[in-house]
GROMACS .gro file of C-alpha atoms in nm:
model
  205
    1MET     CA    1   0.224  -4.466  -2.629
    2LEU     CA    2  -0.103  -4.411  -2.813
    3LYS     CA    3  -0.192  -4.779  -2.776
    4ALA     CA    4  -0.124  -4.775  -2.402
    5ALA     CA    5  -0.338  -4.467  -2.357
    6HIS     CA    6  -0.623  -4.636  -2.541
    7LEU     CA    7  -0.606  -4.945  -2.317
    8ARG     CA    8  -0.630  -4.728  -2.004
    9SER     CA    9  -0.946  -4.549  -2.125
   10GLY     CA   10  -1.279  -4.616  -1.937
   11PHE     CA   11  -1.637  -4.680  -2.052
   12THR     CA   12  -1.800  -4.434  -2.283
   13LEU     CA   13  -2.108  -4.238  -2.175
   14ILE     CA   14  -2.329  -4.445  -2.406
   15GLU     CA   15  -2.201  -4.770  -2.254
   16VAL     CA   16  -2.272  -4.641  -1.902
   17LEU     CA   17  -2.623  -4.533  -1.998
   18ILE     CA   18  -2.696  -4.871  -2.159
   19SER     CA   19  -2.568  -5.052  -1.849
   20LEU     CA   20  -2.786  -4.835  -1.624
   21ALA     CA   21  -3.090  -4.897  -1.844
   22LEU     CA   22  -3.037  -5.273  -1.840
   23GLY     CA   23  -2.978  -5.268  -1.464
   24CYS     CA   24  -3.298  -5.070  -1.405
   25LEU     CA   25  -3.495  -5.306  -1.628
   26LEU     CA   26  -3.361  -5.609  -1.443
   27LEU     CA   27  -3.437  -5.447  -1.107
   28ALA     CA   28  -3.792  -5.362  -1.218
   29MET     CA   29  -3.848  -5.723  -1.326
   30VAL     CA   30  -3.720  -5.857  -0.994
   31ILE     CA   31  -3.936  -5.612  -0.794
   32GLY     CA   32  -4.242  -5.696  -1.007
   33LEU     CA   33  -4.188  -6.067  -0.952
   34TYR     CA   34  -4.149  -6.013  -0.577
   35VAL     CA   35  -4.468  -5.803  -0.555
   36THR     CA   36  -4.661  -6.064  -0.754
   37ASN     CA   37  -4.538  -6.343  -0.527
   38VAL     CA   38  -4.628  -6.148  -0.214
   39ALA     CA   39  -4.977  -6.071  -0.349
   40THR     CA   40  -5.032  -6.433  -0.448
   41SER     CA   41  -4.914  -6.557  -0.109
   42ASN     CA   42  -5.143  -6.311   0.069
   43LYS     CA   43  -5.443  -6.422  -0.136
   44GLY     CA   44  -5.358  -6.785  -0.069
   45PHE     CA   45  -5.329  -6.717   0.304
   46THR     CA   46  -5.663  -6.533   0.310
   47PHE     CA   47  -5.844  -6.811   0.123
   48SER     CA   48  -5.680  -7.068   0.349
   49ARG     CA   49  -5.813  -6.881   0.652
   50LEU     CA   50  -6.162  -6.879   0.501
   51ARG     CA   51  -6.154  -7.257   0.454
   52THR     CA   52  -6.000  -7.314   0.798
   53ASP     CA   53  -6.260  -7.095   0.972
   54LEU     CA   54  -6.547  -7.277   0.800
   55GLN     CA   55  -6.402  -7.619   0.876
   56ALA     CA   56  -6.355  -7.528   1.244
   57LEU     CA   57  -6.712  -7.398   1.258
   58VAL     CA   58  -6.855  -7.714   1.105
   59SER     CA   59  -6.647  -7.928   1.346
   60ILE     CA   60  -6.798  -7.740   1.642
   61MET     CA   61  -7.150  -7.796   1.512
   62GLU     CA   62  -7.083  -8.163   1.437
   63GLY     CA   63  -6.943  -8.231   1.784
   64ASP     CA   64  -7.228  -8.060   1.969
   65ILE     CA   65  -7.515  -8.194   1.758
   66ARG     CA   66  -7.376  -8.549   1.776
   67ARG     CA   67  -7.426  -8.538   2.156
   68ALA     CA   68  -7.796  -8.444   2.132
   69GLY     CA   69  -8.011  -8.636   2.377
   70SER     CA   70  -7.727  -8.750   2.604
   71GLY     CA   71  -7.879  -8.776   2.948
   72GLY     CA   72  -8.203  -8.944   2.851
   73SER     CA   73  -8.561  -8.831   2.810
   74ASN     CA   74  -8.504  -8.518   3.021
   75PHE     CA   75  -8.296  -8.378   2.739
   76MET     CA   76  -8.535  -8.399   2.445
   77VAL     CA   77  -8.670  -8.115   2.233
   78GLY     CA   78  -8.958  -8.048   1.995
   79ALA     CA   79  -9.319  -7.955   2.068
   80ALA     CA   80  -9.380  -8.286   2.249
   81LYS     CA   81  -9.025  -8.305   2.390
   82ASN     CA   82  -8.975  -8.642   2.221
   83LYS     CA   83  -8.704  -8.560   1.964
   84LEU     CA   84  -8.326  -8.545   1.976
   85LEU     CA   85  -8.325  -8.256   1.731
   86ASP     CA   86  -8.571  -7.998   1.609
   87SER     CA   87  -8.497  -7.781   1.308
   88VAL     CA   88  -8.667  -7.523   1.089
   89SER     CA   89  -8.565  -7.426   0.736
   90SER     CA   90  -8.725  -7.142   0.540
   91ASN     CA   91  -8.648  -6.811   0.370
   92THR     CA   92  -8.671  -6.632   0.706
   93GLN     CA   93  -8.560  -6.899   0.955
   94GLU     CA   94  -8.270  -7.141   0.959
   95CYS     CA   95  -8.220  -7.297   1.300
   96ILE     CA   96  -8.157  -7.625   1.483
   97VAL     CA   97  -8.229  -7.691   1.852
   98TYR     CA   98  -8.099  -7.975   2.071
   99SER     CA   99  -8.010  -8.054   2.433
  100TYR     CA  100  -7.768  -8.276   2.627
  101ASN     CA  101  -7.643  -8.318   2.983
  102TYR     CA  102  -7.320  -8.120   2.981
  103ASN     CA  103  -7.156  -8.103   3.327
  104ASN     CA  104  -7.329  -8.438   3.403
  105ALA     CA  105  -7.662  -8.271   3.479
  106VAL     CA  106  -7.946  -8.501   3.586
  107SER     CA  107  -8.228  -8.287   3.451
  108ALA     CA  108  -8.241  -8.011   3.194
  109ILE     CA  109  -8.256  -7.643   3.278
  110ALA     CA  110  -8.290  -7.351   3.036
  111SER     CA  111  -7.918  -7.337   2.955
  112HIS     CA  112  -7.925  -7.699   2.837
  113ILE     CA  113  -8.149  -7.607   2.543
  114MET     CA  114  -7.898  -7.501   2.278
  115GLY     CA  115  -7.886  -7.441   1.907
  116PHE     CA  116  -7.729  -7.293   1.597
  117ARG     CA  117  -7.894  -7.044   1.364
  118TYR     CA  118  -7.829  -6.819   1.068
  119SER     CA  119  -7.846  -6.446   1.136
  120PHE     CA  120  -8.003  -6.274   0.836
  121ASN     CA  121  -7.899  -5.935   0.978
  122THR     CA  122  -7.526  -5.996   1.020
  123HIS     CA  123  -7.493  -6.286   0.771
  124SER     CA  124  -7.323  -6.490   1.040
  125ILE     CA  125  -7.374  -6.822   1.218
  126GLN     CA  126  -7.468  -6.795   1.584
  127PHE     CA  127  -7.476  -7.026   1.886
  128GLY     CA  128  -7.749  -6.989   2.147
  129ARG     CA  129  -7.846  -7.110   2.495
  130GLY     CA  130  -8.166  -7.089   2.695
  131LEU     CA  131  -8.378  -7.157   2.388
  132ASP     CA  132  -8.734  -7.272   2.347
  133VAL     CA  133  -8.759  -7.646   2.275
  134GLN     CA  134  -8.910  -7.570   1.934
  135ALA     CA  135  -8.678  -7.452   1.660
  136ALA     CA  136  -8.956  -7.237   1.517
  137ASN     CA  137  -8.918  -7.013   1.824
  138CYS     CA  138  -8.538  -6.984   1.823
  139TYR     CA  139  -8.545  -6.630   1.679
  140SER     CA  140  -8.755  -6.511   1.971
  141SER     CA  141  -8.582  -6.694   2.257
  142GLY     CA  142  -8.242  -6.746   2.414
  143SER     CA  143  -7.911  -6.565   2.418
  144TRP     CA  144  -7.704  -6.572   2.096
  145VAL     CA  145  -7.340  -6.504   2.007
  146ASN     CA  146  -7.164  -6.495   1.670
  147LEU     CA  147  -6.943  -6.791   1.581
  148THR     CA  148  -6.821  -6.626   1.260
  149ASP     CA  149  -6.664  -6.283   1.216
  150PRO     CA  150  -6.901  -6.068   1.004
  151ASN     CA  151  -6.613  -5.829   0.931
  152PHE     CA  152  -6.409  -6.107   0.767
  153LEU     CA  153  -6.658  -6.337   0.600
  154LYS     CA  154  -7.020  -6.331   0.492
  155VAL     CA  155  -7.213  -6.653   0.541
  156THR     CA  156  -7.436  -6.686   0.236
  157GLU     CA  157  -7.611  -7.009   0.333
  158LEU     CA  158  -7.675  -7.232   0.632
  159LYS     CA  159  -7.904  -7.529   0.581
  160PHE     CA  160  -8.016  -7.811   0.812
  161VAL     CA  161  -8.190  -8.117   0.663
  162GLU     CA  162  -8.305  -8.383   0.910
  163SER     CA  163  -8.342  -8.752   0.826
  164ILE     CA  164  -8.440  -9.058   1.032
  165ALA     CA  165  -8.396  -9.435   1.022
  166SER     CA  166  -8.645  -9.633   1.231
  167ASN     CA  167  -8.724  -9.986   1.337
  168ALA     CA  168  -8.961 -10.130   1.597
  169GLN     CA  169  -8.725 -10.053   1.884
  170ALA     CA  170  -8.566  -9.717   1.807
  171THR     CA  171  -8.525  -9.423   1.574
  172MET     CA  172  -8.184  -9.292   1.475
  173ARG     CA  173  -8.173  -8.929   1.370
  174SER     CA  174  -7.916  -8.748   1.156
  175VAL     CA  175  -7.886  -8.406   1.000
  176GLU     CA  176  -7.714  -8.273   0.691
  177ILE     CA  177  -7.539  -7.941   0.745
  178LYS     CA  178  -7.455  -7.716   0.453
  179VAL     CA  179  -7.254  -7.396   0.500
  180SER     CA  180  -7.146  -7.150   0.230
  181ALA     CA  181  -6.948  -6.830   0.284
  182GLU     CA  182  -6.746  -6.568   0.101
  183LEU     CA  183  -6.487  -6.309   0.197
  184ILE     CA  184  -6.614  -5.962   0.277
  185ALA     CA  185  -6.315  -5.809   0.097
  186ASN     CA  186  -6.359  -6.015  -0.219
  187SER     CA  187  -6.667  -6.225  -0.294
  188ASP     CA  188  -6.471  -6.417  -0.559
  189TYR     CA  189  -6.317  -6.606  -0.268
  190ASN     CA  190  -6.589  -6.842  -0.144
  191HIS     CA  191  -6.612  -7.188   0.003
  192GLN     CA  192  -6.881  -7.445   0.081
  193ILE     CA  193  -6.891  -7.743   0.317
  194THR     CA  194  -7.159  -8.012   0.335
  195THR     CA  195  -7.149  -8.279   0.604
  196GLN     CA  196  -7.378  -8.545   0.750
  197VAL     CA  197  -7.396  -8.578   1.129
  198GLN     CA  198  -7.530  -8.893   1.292
  199VAL     CA  199  -7.664  -8.838   1.645
  200ARG     CA  200  -7.511  -9.099   1.877
  201ASN     CA  201  -7.819  -9.155   2.090
  202PRO     CA  202  -8.136  -9.330   1.967
  203GLU     CA  203  -8.495  -9.227   2.026
  204MET     CA  204  -8.662  -9.531   2.184
  205ASN     CA  205  -8.995  -9.623   2.025
   0.00000   0.00000   0.00000
């Protein structure tokens, strides 16, 4: 009878407490692992968005600048209106100006003079229309809109470097674009893209 009574007995209080402690420890480990994975995934998503936004921005600039001069001599820029592109690069100005015949225009009007610039106030990249034909005047002419969200990322650098290749008949113009940006929420997350854009149309000599 004593043996049967012993077999029917349950867990002791100490055994229950040990089981609870081990269960709580295991649960804490699982929750910690879950939180870490969620945080890592969120950081990865945010950095991915930074890279995607910059790549999309550069693609827009590449596509538009590549078309510079389409439409002929009526769509040239620069002081003498004889260039496909005109750019300025300094500590206070970073801008490129170009024109092409969108909507199959025959001659250029103000809205055909377009450009990209760096806004030192909002640390963003902007697109403008109705510009002066000289890039040096792009900060005092035209209508500009942000292409990047200044609440999400801070553009730390925008650089345009022109280069040309000439022969007796024509001049081909290209531009190197360099963009660097970082997240507003965490500057440790940053990204940089450098690309070379060849303008399709030649400048006839």
